[in-house]
PDB file of C-alpha atoms in Angstrom:
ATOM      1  CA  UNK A 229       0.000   0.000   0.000  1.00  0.00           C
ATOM      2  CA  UNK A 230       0.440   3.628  -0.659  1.00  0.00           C
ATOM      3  CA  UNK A 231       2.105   5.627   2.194  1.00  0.00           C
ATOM      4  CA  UNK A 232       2.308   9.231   2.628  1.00  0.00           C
ATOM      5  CA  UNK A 233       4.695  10.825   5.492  1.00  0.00           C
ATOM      6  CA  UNK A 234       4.446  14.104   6.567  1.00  0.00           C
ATOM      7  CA  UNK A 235       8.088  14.286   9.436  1.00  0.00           C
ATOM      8  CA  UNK A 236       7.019  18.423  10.524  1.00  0.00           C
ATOM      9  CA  UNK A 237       3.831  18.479  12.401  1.00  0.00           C
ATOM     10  CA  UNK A 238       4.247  21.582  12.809  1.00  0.00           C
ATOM     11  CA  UNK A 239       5.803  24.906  11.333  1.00  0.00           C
ATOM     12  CA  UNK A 240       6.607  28.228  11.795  1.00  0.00           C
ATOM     13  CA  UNK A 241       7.737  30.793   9.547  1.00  0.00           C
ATOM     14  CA  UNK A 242       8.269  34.861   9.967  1.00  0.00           C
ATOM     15  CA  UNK A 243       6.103  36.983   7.502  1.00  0.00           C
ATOM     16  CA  UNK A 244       8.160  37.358   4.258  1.00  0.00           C
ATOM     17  CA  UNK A 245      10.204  34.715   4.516  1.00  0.00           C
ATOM     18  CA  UNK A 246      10.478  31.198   3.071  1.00  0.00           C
ATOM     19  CA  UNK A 247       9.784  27.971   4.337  1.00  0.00           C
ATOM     20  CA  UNK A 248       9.552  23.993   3.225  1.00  0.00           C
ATOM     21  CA  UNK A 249       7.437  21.334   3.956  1.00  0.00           C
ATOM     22  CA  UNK A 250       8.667  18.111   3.742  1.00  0.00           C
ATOM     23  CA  UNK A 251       6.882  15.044   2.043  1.00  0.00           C
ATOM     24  CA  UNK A 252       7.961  11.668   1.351  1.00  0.00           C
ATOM     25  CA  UNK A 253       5.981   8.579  -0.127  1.00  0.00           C
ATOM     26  CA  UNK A 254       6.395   4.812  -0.873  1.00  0.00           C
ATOM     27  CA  UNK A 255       5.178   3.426  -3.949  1.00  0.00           C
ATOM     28  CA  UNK A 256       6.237   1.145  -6.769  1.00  0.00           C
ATOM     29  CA  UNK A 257       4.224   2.476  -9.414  1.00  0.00           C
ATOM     30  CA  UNK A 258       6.443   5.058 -11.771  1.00  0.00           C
ATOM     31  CA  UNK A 259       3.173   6.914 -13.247  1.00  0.00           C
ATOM     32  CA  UNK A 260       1.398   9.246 -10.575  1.00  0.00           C
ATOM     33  CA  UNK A 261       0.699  12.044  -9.539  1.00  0.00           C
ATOM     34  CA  UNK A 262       1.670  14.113  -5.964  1.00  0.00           C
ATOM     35  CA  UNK A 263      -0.320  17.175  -4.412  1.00  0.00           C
ATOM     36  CA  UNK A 264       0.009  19.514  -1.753  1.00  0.00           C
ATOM     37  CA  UNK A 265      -3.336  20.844  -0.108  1.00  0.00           C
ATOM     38  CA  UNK A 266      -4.187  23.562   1.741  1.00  0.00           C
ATOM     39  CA  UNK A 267      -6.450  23.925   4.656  1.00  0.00           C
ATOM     40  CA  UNK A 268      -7.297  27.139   6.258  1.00  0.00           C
ATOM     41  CA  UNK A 269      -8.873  27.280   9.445  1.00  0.00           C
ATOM     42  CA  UNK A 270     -12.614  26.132   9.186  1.00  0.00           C
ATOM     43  CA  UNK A 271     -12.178  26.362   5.699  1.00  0.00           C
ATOM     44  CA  UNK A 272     -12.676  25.014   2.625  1.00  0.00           C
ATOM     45  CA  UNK A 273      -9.384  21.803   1.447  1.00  0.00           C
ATOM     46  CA  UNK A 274      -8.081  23.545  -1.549  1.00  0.00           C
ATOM     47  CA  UNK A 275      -5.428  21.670  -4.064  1.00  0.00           C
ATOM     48  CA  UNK A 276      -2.051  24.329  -3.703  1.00  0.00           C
ATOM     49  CA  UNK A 277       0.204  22.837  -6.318  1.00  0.00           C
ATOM     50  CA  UNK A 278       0.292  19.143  -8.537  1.00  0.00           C
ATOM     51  CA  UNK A 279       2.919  17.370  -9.717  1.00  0.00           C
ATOM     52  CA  UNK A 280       3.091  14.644 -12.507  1.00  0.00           C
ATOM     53  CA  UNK A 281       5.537  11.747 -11.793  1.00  0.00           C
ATOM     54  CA  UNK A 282       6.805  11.373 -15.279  1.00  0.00           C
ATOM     55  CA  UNK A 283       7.742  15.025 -15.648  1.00  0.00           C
ATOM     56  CA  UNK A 284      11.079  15.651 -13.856  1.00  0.00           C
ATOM     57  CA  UNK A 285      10.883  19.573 -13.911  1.00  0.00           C
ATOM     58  CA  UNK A 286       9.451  20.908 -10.340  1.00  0.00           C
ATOM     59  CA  UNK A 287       6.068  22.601 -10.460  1.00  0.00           C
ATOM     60  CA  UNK A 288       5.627  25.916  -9.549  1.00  0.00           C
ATOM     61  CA  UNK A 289       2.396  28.061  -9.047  1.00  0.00           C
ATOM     62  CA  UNK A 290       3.540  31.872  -7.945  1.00  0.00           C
ATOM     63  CA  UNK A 291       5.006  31.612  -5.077  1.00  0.00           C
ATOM     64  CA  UNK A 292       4.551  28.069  -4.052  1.00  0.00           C
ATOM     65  CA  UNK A 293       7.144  25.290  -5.517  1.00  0.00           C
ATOM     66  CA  UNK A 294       8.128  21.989  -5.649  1.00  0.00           C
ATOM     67  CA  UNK A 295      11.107  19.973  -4.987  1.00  0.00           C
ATOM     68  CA  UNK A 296       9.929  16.590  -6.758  1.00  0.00           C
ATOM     69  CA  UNK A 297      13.072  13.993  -6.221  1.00  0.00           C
ATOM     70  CA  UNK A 298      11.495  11.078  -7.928  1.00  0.00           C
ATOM     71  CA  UNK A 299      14.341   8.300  -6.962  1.00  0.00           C
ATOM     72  CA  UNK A 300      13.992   9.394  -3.237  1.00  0.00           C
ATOM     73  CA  UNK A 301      10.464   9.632  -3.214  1.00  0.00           C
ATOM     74  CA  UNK A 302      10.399  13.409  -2.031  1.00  0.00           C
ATOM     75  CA  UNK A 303       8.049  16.055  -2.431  1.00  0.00           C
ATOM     76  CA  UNK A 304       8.369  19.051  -0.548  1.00  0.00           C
ATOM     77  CA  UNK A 305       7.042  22.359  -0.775  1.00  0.00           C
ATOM     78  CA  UNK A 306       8.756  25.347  -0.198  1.00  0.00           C
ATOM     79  CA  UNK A 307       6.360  28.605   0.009  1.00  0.00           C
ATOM     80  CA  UNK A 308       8.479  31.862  -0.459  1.00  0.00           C
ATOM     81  CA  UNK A 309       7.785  35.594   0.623  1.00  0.00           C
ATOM     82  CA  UNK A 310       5.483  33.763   3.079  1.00  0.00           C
ATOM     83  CA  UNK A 311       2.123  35.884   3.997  1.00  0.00           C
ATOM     84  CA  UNK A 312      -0.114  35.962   7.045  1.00  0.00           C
ATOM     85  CA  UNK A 313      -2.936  34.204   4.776  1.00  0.00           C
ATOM     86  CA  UNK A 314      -0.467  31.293   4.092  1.00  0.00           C
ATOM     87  CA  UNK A 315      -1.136  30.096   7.717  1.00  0.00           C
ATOM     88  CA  UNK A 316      -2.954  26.432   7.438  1.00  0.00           C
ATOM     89  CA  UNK A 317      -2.638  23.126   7.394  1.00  0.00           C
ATOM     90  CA  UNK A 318      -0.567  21.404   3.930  1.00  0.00           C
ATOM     91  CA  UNK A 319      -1.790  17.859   3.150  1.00  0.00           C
ATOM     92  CA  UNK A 320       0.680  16.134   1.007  1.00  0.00           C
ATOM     93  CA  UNK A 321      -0.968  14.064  -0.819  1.00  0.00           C
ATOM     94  CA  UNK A 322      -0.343  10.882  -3.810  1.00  0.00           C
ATOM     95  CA  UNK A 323      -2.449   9.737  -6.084  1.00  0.00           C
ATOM     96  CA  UNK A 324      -2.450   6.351  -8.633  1.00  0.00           C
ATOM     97  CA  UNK A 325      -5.829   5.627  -8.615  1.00  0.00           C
ATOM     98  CA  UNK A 326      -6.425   5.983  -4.843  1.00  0.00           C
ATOM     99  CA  UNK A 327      -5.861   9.143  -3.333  1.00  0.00           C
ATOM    100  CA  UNK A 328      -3.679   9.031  -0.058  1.00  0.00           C
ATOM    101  CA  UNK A 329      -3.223  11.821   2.041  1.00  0.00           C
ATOM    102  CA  UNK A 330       0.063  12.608   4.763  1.00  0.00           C
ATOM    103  CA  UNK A 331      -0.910  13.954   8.359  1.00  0.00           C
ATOM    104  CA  UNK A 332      -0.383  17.280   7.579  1.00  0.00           C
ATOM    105  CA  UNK A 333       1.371  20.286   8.794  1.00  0.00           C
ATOM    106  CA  UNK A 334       0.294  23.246  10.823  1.00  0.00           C
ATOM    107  CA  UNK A 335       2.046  26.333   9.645  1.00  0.00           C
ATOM    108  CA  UNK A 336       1.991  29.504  11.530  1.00  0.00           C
ATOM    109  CA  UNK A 337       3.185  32.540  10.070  1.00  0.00           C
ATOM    110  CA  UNK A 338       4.352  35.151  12.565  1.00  0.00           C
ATOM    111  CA  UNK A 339       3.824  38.927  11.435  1.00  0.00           C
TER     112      UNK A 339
ATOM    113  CA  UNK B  39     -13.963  27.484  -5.935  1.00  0.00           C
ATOM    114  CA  UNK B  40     -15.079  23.999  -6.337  1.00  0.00           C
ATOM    115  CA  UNK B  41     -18.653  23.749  -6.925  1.00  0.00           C
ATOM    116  CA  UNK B  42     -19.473  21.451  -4.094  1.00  0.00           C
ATOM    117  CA  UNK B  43     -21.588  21.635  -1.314  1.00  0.00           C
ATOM    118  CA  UNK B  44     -22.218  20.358   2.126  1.00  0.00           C
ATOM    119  CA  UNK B  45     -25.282  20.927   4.487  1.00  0.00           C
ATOM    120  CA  UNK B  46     -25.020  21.371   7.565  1.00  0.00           C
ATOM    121  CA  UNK B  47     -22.067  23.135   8.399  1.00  0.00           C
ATOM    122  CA  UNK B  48     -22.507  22.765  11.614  1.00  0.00           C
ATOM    123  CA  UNK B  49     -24.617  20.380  13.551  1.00  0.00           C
ATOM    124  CA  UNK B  50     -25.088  19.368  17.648  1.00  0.00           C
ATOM    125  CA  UNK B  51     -27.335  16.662  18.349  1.00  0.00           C
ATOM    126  CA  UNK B  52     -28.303  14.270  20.959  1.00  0.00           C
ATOM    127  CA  UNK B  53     -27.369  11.060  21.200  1.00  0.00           C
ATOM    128  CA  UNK B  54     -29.019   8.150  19.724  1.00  0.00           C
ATOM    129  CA  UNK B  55     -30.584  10.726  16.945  1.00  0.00           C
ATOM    130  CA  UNK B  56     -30.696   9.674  13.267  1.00  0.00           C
ATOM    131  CA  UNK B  57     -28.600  12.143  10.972  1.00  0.00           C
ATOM    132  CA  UNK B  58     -27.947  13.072   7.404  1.00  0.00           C
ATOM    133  CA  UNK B  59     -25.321  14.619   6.013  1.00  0.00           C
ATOM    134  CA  UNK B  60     -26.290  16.293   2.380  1.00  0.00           C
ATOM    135  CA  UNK B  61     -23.258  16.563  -0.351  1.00  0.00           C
ATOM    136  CA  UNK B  62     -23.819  17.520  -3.413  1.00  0.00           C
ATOM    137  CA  UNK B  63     -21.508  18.248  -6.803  1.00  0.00           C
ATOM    138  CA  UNK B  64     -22.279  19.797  -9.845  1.00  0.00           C
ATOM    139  CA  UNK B  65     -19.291  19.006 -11.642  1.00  0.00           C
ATOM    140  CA  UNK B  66     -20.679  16.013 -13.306  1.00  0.00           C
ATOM    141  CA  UNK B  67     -17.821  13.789 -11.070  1.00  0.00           C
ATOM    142  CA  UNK B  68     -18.213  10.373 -11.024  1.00  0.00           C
ATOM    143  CA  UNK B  69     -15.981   9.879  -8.366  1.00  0.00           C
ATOM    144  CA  UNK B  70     -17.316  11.015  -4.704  1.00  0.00           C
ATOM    145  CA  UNK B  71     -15.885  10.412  -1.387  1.00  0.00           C
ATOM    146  CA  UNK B  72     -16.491  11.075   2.471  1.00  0.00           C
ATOM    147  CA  UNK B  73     -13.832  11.656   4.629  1.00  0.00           C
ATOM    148  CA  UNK B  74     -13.725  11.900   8.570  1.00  0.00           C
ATOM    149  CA  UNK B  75     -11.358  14.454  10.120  1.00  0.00           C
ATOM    150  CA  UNK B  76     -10.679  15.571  13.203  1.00  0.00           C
ATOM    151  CA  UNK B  77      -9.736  19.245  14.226  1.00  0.00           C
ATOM    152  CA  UNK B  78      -5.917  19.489  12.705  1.00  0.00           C
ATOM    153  CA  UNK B  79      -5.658  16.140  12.484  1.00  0.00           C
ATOM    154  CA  UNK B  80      -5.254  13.462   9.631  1.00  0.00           C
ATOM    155  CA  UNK B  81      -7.936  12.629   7.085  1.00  0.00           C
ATOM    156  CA  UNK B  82      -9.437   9.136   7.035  1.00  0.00           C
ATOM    157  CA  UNK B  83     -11.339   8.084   3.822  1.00  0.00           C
ATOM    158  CA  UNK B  84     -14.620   6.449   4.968  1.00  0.00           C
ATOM    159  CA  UNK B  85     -17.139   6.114   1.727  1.00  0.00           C
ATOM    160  CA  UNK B  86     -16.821   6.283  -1.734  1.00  0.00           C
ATOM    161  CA  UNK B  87     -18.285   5.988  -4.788  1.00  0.00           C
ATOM    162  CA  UNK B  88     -17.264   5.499  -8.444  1.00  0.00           C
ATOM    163  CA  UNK B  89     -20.646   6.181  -9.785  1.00  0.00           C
ATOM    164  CA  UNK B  90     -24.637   5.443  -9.266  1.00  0.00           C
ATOM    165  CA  UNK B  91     -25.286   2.833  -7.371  1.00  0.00           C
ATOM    166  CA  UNK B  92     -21.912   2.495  -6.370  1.00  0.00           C
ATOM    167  CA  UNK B  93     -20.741   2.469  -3.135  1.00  0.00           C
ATOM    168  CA  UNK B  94     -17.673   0.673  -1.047  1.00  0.00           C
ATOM    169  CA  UNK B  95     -16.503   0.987   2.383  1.00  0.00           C
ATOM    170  CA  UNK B  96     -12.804   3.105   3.162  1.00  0.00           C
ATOM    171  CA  UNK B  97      -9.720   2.437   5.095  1.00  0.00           C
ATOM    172  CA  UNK B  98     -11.603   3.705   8.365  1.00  0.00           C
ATOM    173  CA  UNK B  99     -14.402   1.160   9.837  1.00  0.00           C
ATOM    174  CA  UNK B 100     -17.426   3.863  10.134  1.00  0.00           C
ATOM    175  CA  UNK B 101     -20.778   3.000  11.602  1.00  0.00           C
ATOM    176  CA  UNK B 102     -22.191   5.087   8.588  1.00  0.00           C
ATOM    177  CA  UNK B 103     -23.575   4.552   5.495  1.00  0.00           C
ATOM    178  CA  UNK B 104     -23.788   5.996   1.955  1.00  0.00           C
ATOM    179  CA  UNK B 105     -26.222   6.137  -1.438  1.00  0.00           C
ATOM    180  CA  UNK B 106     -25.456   7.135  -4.732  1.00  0.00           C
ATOM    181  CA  UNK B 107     -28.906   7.588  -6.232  1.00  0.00           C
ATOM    182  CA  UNK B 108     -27.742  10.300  -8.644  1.00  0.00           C
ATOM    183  CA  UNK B 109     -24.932  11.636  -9.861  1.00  0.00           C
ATOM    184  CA  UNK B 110     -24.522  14.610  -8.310  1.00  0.00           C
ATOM    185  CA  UNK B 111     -25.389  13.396  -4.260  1.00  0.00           C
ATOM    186  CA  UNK B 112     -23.523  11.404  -2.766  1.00  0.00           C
ATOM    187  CA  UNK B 113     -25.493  11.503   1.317  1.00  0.00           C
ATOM    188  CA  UNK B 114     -23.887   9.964   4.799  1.00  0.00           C
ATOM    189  CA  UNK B 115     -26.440   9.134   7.078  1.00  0.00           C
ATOM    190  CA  UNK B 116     -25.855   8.271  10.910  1.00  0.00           C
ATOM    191  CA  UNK B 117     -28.478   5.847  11.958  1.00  0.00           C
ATOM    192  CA  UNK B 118     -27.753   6.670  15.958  1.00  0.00           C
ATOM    193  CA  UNK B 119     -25.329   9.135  16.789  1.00  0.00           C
ATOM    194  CA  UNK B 120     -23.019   8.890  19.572  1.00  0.00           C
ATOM    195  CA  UNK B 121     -20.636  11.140  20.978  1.00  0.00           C
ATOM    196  CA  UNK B 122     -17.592   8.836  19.237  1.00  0.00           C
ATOM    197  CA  UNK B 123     -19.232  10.245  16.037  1.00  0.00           C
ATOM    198  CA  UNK B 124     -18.356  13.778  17.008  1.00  0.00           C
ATOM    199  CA  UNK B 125     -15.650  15.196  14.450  1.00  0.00           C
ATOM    200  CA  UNK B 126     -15.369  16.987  10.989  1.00  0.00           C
ATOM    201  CA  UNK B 127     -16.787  15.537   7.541  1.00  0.00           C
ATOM    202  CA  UNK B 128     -15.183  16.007   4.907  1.00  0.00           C
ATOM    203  CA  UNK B 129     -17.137  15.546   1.126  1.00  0.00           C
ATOM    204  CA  UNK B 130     -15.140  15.458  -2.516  1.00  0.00           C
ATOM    205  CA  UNK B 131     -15.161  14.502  -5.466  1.00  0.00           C
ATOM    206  CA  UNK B 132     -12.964  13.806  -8.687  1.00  0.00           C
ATOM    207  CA  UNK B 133     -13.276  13.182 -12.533  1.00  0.00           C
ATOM    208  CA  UNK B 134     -12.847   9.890 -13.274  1.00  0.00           C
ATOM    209  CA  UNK B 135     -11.841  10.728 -16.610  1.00  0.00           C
ATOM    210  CA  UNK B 136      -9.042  12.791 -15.488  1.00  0.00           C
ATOM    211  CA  UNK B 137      -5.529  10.971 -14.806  1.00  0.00           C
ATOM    212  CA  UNK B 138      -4.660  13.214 -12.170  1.00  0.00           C
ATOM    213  CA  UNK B 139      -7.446  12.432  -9.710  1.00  0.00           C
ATOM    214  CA  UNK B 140      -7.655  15.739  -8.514  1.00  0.00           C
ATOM    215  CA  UNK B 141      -9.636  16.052  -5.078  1.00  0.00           C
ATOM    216  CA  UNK B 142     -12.402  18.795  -4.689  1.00  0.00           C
ATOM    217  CA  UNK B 143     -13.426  19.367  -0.949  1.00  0.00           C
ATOM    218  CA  UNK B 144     -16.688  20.853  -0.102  1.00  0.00           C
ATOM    219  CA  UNK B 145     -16.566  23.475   3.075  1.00  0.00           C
ATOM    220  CA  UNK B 146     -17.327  20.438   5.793  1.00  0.00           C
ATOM    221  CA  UNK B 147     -19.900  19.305   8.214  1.00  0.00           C
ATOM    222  CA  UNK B 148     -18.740  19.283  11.748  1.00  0.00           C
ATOM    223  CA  UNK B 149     -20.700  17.330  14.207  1.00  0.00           C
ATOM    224  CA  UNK B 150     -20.860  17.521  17.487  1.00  0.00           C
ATOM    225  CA  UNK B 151     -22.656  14.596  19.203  1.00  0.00           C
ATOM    226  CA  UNK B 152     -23.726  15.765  23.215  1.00  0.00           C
TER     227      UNK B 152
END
């Protein structure tokens, strides 16, 4: 089976700077895909960033990236200039027809 | 935002009362799924559903149960709550015809069971 660890339960980071999340995953497939998730405080899960297994360049949406290291089964997220609204928790999550989900980290963002 | 939907948002009830959590998509996804979270804590995939009248148990053991009538509900119903039942539920759903499998969460139903 699919396993998704999350090491950080928690994290902080001061306003404007950068932080990563760390991810790692078992599988044996080679074709998947990997997503990090974000959920605000009694708010709505929304998807934060995809990656496709077969695609070796690192995703990157604005200010949120990737560090996909396929042969060490790694996927963190680093989130740069971090903001006050950035403050949630980040599912990592992998996905080959069944959807598994890490524990998630809580990140705080101190102004 | 997704266009998915979950009623109530927020729900305290008695013990031993009969409940119904509403969820619906109108995405056309085939693919629909309840989750059961607690506050900051993990998610734990309890339903799902590949289609109508398709429905199959998930890695958590839940005392719930599902329907798939139509496409675009996907209901959890609580025959007798107890306070164990107390916790956040989480609704999505995905297009089946979509490799990536893309998750998209409705808001939540939190439950408190007194």
């Amino acid at each position: 089976a699919q396993t998704v660890t999350q090491s950080q339960p928690e994290m902080s980071v001061q306003e404007a700077e950068t932080v990563t999340l760390s991810c790692t995953y078992d599988t044996s497939e080679s074709d998947y895909y990997l997503f990090w998730y974000k959920q605000p405080p009694s708010r709505q899960m929304i998807l934060v960033i995809r990656q496709e297994a077969y695609k070796q360049q690192n995703a990157t949406e604005n200010r949120f990236s990737v560090n996909f290291q396929k042969a060490a089964k790694s996927f963190s997220l680093k989130i740069s200039d971090s903001q006050l609204g950035d403050a949630a928790m980040y599912f990592c999550a992998y996905n080959n027809n069944d959807m598994r989900f890490g524990a998630g980290t809580r990140l705080t963002v101190k102004p | 935002e997704a266009d998915i939907y979950q009623t109530p948002r927020y729900l305290v009830i008695g013990t031993g009362k009969k409940i119904t959590l509403e969820c619906s998509q109108t995405m056309g996804h085939d693919k629909m799924y309840w989750y059961q979270q607690d506050p900051g804590m993990e998610l734990h995939l309890i339903h799902y559903s590949y289609g109508v009248n398709s429905t199959e148990k998930g890695d958590l053991s839940s005392e719930s149960t599902v329907s798939r009538i139509r496409t675009e509900h996907f209901p959890l119903t609580l025959e007798s709550a107890r306070p164990s039942h107390t916790s956040q539920y989480l609704c999505a759903s995905s297009d089946g015809h979509q490799n990536t499998g893309e998750l998209f969460f409705g808001e939540g139903s939190r439950l408190t069971v007194l």
